[in-house]
CSV table of C-alpha atoms in Angstrom, one decimal:
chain,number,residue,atom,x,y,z
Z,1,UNK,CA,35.7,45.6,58.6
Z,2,UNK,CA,32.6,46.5,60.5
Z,3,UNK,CA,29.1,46.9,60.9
Z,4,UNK,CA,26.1,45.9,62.8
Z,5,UNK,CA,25.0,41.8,63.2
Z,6,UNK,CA,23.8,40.3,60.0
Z,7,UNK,CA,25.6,43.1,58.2
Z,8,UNK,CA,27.5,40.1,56.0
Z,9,UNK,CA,30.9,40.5,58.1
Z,10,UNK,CA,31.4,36.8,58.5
Z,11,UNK,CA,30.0,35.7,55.0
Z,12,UNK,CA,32.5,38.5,53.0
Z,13,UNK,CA,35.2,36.2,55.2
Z,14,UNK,CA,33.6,33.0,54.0
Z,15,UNK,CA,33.8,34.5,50.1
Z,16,UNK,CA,37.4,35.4,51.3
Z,17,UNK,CA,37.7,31.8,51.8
Z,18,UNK,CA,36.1,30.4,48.9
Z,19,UNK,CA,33.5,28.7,51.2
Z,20,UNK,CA,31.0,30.7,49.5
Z,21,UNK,CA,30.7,32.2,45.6
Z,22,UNK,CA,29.7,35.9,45.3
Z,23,UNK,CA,25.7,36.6,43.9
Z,24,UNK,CA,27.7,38.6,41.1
Z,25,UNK,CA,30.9,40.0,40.0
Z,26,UNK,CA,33.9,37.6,41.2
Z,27,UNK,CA,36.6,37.3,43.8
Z,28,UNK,CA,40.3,36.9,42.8
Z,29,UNK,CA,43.2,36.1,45.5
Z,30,UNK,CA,46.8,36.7,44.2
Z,31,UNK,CA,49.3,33.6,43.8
Z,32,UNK,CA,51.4,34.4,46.6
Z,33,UNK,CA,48.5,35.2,49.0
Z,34,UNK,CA,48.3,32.5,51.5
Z,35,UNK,CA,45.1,33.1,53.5
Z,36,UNK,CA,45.0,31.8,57.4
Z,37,UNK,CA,41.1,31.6,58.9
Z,38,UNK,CA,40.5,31.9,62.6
Z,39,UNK,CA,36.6,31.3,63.2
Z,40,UNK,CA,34.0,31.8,65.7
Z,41,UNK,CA,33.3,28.2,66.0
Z,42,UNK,CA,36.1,26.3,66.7
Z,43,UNK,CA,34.9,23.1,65.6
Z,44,UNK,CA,36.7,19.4,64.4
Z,45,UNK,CA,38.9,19.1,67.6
Z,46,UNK,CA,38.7,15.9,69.9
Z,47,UNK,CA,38.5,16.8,73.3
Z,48,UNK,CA,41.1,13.7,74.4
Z,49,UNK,CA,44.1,15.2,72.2
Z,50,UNK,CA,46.7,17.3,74.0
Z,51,UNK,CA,47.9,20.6,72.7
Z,52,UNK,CA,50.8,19.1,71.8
Z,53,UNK,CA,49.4,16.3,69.7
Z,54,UNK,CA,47.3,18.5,68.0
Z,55,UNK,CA,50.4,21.2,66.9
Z,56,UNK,CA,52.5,18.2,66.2
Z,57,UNK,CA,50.6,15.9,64.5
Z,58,UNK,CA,51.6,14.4,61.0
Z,59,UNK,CA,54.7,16.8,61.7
Z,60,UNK,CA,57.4,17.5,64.2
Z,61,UNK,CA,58.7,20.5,62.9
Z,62,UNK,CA,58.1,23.2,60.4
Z,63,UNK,CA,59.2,26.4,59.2
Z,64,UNK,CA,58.2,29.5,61.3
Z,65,UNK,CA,59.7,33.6,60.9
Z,66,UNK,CA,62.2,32.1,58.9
Z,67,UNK,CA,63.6,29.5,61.6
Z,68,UNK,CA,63.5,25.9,62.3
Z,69,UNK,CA,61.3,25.6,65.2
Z,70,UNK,CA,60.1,22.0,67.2
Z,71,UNK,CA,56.6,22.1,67.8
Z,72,UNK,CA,57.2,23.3,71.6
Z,73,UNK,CA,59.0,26.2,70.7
Z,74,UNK,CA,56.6,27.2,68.2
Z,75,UNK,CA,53.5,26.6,71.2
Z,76,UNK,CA,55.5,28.7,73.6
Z,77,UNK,CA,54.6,31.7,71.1
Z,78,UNK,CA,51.4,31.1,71.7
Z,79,UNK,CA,51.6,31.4,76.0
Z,80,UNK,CA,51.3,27.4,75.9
Z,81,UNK,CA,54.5,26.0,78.0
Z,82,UNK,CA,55.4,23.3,80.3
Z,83,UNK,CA,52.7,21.6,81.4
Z,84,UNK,CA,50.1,23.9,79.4
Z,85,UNK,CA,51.3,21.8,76.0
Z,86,UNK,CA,49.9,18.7,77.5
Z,87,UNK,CA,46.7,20.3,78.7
Z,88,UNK,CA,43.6,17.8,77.1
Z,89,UNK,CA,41.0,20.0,74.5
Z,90,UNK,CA,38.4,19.4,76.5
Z,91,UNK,CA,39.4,21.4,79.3
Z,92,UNK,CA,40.5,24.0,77.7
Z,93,UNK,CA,39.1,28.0,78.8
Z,94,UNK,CA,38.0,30.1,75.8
Z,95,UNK,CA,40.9,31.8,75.5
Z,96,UNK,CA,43.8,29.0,75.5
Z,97,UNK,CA,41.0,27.4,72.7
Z,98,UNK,CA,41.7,30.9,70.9
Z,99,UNK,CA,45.5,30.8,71.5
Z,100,UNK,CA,45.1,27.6,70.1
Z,101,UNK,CA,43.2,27.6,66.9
Z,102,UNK,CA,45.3,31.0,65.9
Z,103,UNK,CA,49.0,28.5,66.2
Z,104,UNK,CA,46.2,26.2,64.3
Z,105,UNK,CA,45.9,28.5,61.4
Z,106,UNK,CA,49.6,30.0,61.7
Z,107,UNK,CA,51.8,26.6,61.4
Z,108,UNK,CA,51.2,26.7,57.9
Z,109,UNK,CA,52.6,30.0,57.2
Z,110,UNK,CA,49.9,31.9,56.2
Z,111,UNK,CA,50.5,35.5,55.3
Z,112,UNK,CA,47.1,36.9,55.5
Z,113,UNK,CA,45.3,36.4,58.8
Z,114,UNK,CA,41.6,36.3,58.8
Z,115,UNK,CA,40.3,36.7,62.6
Z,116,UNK,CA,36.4,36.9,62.9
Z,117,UNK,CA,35.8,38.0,66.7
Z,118,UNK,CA,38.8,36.7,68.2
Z,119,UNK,CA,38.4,38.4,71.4
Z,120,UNK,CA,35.0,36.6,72.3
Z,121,UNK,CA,35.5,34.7,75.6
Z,122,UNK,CA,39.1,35.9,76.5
Z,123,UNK,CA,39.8,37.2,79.3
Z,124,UNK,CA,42.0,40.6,80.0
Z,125,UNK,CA,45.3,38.9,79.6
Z,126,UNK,CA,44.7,36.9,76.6
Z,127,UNK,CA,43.6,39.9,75.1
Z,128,UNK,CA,46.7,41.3,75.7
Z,129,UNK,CA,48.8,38.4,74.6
Z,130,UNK,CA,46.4,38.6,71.0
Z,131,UNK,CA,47.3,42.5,70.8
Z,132,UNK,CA,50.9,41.6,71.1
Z,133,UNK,CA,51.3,38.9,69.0
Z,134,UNK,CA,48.8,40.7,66.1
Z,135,UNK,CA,51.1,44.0,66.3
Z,136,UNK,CA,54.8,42.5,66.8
Z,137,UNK,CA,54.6,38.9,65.0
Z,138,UNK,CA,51.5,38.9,62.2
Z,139,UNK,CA,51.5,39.9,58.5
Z,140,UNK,CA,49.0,41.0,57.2
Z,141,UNK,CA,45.7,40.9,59.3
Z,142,UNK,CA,41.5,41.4,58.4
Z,143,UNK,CA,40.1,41.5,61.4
Z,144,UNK,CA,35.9,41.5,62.4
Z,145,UNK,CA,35.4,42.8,65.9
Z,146,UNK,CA,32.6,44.7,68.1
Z,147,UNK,CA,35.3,45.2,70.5
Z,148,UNK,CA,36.9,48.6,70.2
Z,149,UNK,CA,40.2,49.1,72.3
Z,150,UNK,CA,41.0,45.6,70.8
Z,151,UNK,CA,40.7,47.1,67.3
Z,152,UNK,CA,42.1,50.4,68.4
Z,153,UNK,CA,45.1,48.4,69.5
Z,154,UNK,CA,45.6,46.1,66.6
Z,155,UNK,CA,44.5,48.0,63.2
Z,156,UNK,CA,45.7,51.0,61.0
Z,157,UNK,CA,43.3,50.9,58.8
Z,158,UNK,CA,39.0,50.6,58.7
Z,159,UNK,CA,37.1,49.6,55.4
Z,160,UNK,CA,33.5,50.5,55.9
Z,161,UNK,CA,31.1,48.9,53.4
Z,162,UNK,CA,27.6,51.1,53.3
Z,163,UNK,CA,24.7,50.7,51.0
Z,164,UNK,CA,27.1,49.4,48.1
Z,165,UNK,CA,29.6,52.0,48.4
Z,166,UNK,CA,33.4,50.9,50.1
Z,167,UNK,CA,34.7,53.5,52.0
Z,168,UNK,CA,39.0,52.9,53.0
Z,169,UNK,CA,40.5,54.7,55.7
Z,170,UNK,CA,44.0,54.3,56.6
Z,171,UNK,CA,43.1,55.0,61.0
Z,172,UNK,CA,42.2,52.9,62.9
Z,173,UNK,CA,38.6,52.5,64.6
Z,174,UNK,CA,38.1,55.7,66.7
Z,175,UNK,CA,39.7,57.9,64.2
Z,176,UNK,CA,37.5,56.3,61.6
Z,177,UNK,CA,34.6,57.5,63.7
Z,178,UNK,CA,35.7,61.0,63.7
Z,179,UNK,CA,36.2,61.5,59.9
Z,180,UNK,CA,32.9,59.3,59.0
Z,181,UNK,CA,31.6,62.2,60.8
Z,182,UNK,CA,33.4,64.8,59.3
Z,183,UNK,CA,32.4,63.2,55.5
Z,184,UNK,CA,28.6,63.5,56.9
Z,185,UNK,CA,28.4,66.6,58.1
Z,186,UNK,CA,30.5,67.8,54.3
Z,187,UNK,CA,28.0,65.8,52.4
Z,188,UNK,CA,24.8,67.3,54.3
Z,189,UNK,CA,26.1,70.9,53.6
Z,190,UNK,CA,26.9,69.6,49.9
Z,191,UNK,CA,23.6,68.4,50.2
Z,192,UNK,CA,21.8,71.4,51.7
Z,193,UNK,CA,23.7,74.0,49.0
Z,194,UNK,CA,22.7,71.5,45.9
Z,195,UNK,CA,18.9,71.6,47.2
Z,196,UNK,CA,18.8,75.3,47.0
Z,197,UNK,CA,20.6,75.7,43.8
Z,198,UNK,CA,17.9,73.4,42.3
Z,199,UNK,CA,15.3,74.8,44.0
Z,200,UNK,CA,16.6,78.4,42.6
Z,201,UNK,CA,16.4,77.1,38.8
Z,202,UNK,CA,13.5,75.2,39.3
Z,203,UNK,CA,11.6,78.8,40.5
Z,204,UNK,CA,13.1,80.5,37.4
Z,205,UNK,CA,12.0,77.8,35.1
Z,206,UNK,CA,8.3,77.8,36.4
Z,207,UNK,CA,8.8,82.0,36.4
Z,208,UNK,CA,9.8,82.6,32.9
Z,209,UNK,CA,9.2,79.2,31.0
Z,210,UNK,CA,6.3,81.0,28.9
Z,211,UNK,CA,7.9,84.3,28.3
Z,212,UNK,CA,9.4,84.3,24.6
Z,213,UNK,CA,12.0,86.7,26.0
Z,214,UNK,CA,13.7,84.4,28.2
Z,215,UNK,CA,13.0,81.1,26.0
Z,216,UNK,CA,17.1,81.0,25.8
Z,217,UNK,CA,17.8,80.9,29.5
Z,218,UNK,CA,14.7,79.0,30.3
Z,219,UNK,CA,16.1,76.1,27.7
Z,220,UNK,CA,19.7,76.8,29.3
Z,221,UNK,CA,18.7,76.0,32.8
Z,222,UNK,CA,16.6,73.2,31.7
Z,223,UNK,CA,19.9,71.4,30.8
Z,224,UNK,CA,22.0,72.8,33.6
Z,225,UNK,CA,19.3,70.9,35.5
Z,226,UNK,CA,19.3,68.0,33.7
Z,227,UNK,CA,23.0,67.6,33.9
Z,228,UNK,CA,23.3,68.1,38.0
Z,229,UNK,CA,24.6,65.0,39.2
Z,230,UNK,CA,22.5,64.7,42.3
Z,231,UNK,CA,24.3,64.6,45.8
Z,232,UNK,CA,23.6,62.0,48.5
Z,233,UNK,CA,23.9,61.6,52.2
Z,234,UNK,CA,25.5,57.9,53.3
Z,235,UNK,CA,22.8,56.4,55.1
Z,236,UNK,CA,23.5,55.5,58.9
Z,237,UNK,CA,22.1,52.8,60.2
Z,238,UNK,CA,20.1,54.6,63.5
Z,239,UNK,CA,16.9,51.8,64.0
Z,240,UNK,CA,16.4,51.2,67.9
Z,241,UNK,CA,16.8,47.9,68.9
Z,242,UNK,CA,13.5,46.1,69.7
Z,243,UNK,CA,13.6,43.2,72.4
């Protein structure tokens, strides 16, 4: 899903969610759907708890792929091992708080992954670790990113959402690009030939509308008119930024 800051990227994840209710229409999520929400924010954590204590706590081991795993195994998936599982919160780097909060929202099996930005403050390697994990281990994934090798890396499909209208592309980012461009350029000369055509019946209307000869095809083009469902170029969003 994409789009420029303030698009509504973050609060269609938060309707996703049920954390918000839609304006209008409604939101339905299928029984077996079991959704798992990686934030931006990364809140309710206490910095004195371990890695360990915070996978672990209120159980020791849980279902994972199938397996019985303990609740080291199951960090070691994540890049935490060894002394790494015993590493405090509050010294954590932005990307082992990442790692974290994704075996967070995992250990409960969830089978729809909801990542918004997950590559903010990770460095190179992390970002490698996320792109393996995402295409090797993960179900399915919805994933909100300004970064565009990660997405290139991680996604086969882009849902743009433009002035109402949902566009669904089954690429991923930079192919996107190249057939939102192609769909332009095909709706501008759609466009272009319409404007004449209407423009052409519009002159022969005006020309002949008074002539008791052509009262037939004057009344005939009025409702050809009429009927024209009018073609329309997406709008892209090209304001400057201001600083």
């Amino acid at each position: 899903v994409i789009g420029p800051n303030g698009a509504g990227k973050t609060t269609l994840f938060r309707l996703i969610m049920g954390q918000e209710t839609p304006d209008a229409g409604s939101f339905e999520v299928g029984e077996t759907v079991k959704i798992a929400y990686v934030d931006q924010t990364h809140k309710d954590l206490s910095p004195e708890k371990s890695v360990y204590e915070v996978i672990s706590q209120g159980v020791e081991s849980f279902r994972m792929g199938g397996r019985d795993m303990n609740a080291r195994a199951y960090l070691s998936r994540f890049n935490f091992t060894g002394a790494d599982q015993e590493k405090k919160i509050g010294v954590l780097s932005g990307g082992e708080r990442n790692r974290l909060h994704l075996a967070m929202a995992l250990k409960e099996e969830g089978n729809v992954l909801l990542l918004d930005e997950p590559t903010n403050h990770l460095d190179i390697e992390s970002i490698q670790w996320l792109e393996q994990f995402l295409t090797s281990k993960a179900k399915a994934v919805v994933l909100v990113s300004h970064d565009r090798a990660f997405i290139d890396n991680v996604t086969t499909r882009t849902i743009e959402i433009s002035c109402g209208k949902i566009y669904d592309y089954a690429v991923n980012y930079s192919k996107f690009v190249e057939l939102r461009k192609e769909r332009i350029e095909q709706q501008t000369r759609a466009y272009l030939n319409q404007q004449k055509e209407i423009a052409d019946t519009e002159a022969f209307i005006e020309r002949f509308r008074y002539k008791a000869t052509k009262a037939v095809q004057v009344q005939s083009r009025m409702k050809q008119l009429a009927k024209i469902e009018r073609i329309e170029i997406d709008e892209v969003d090209t304001s400057p930024l201001s600083l």
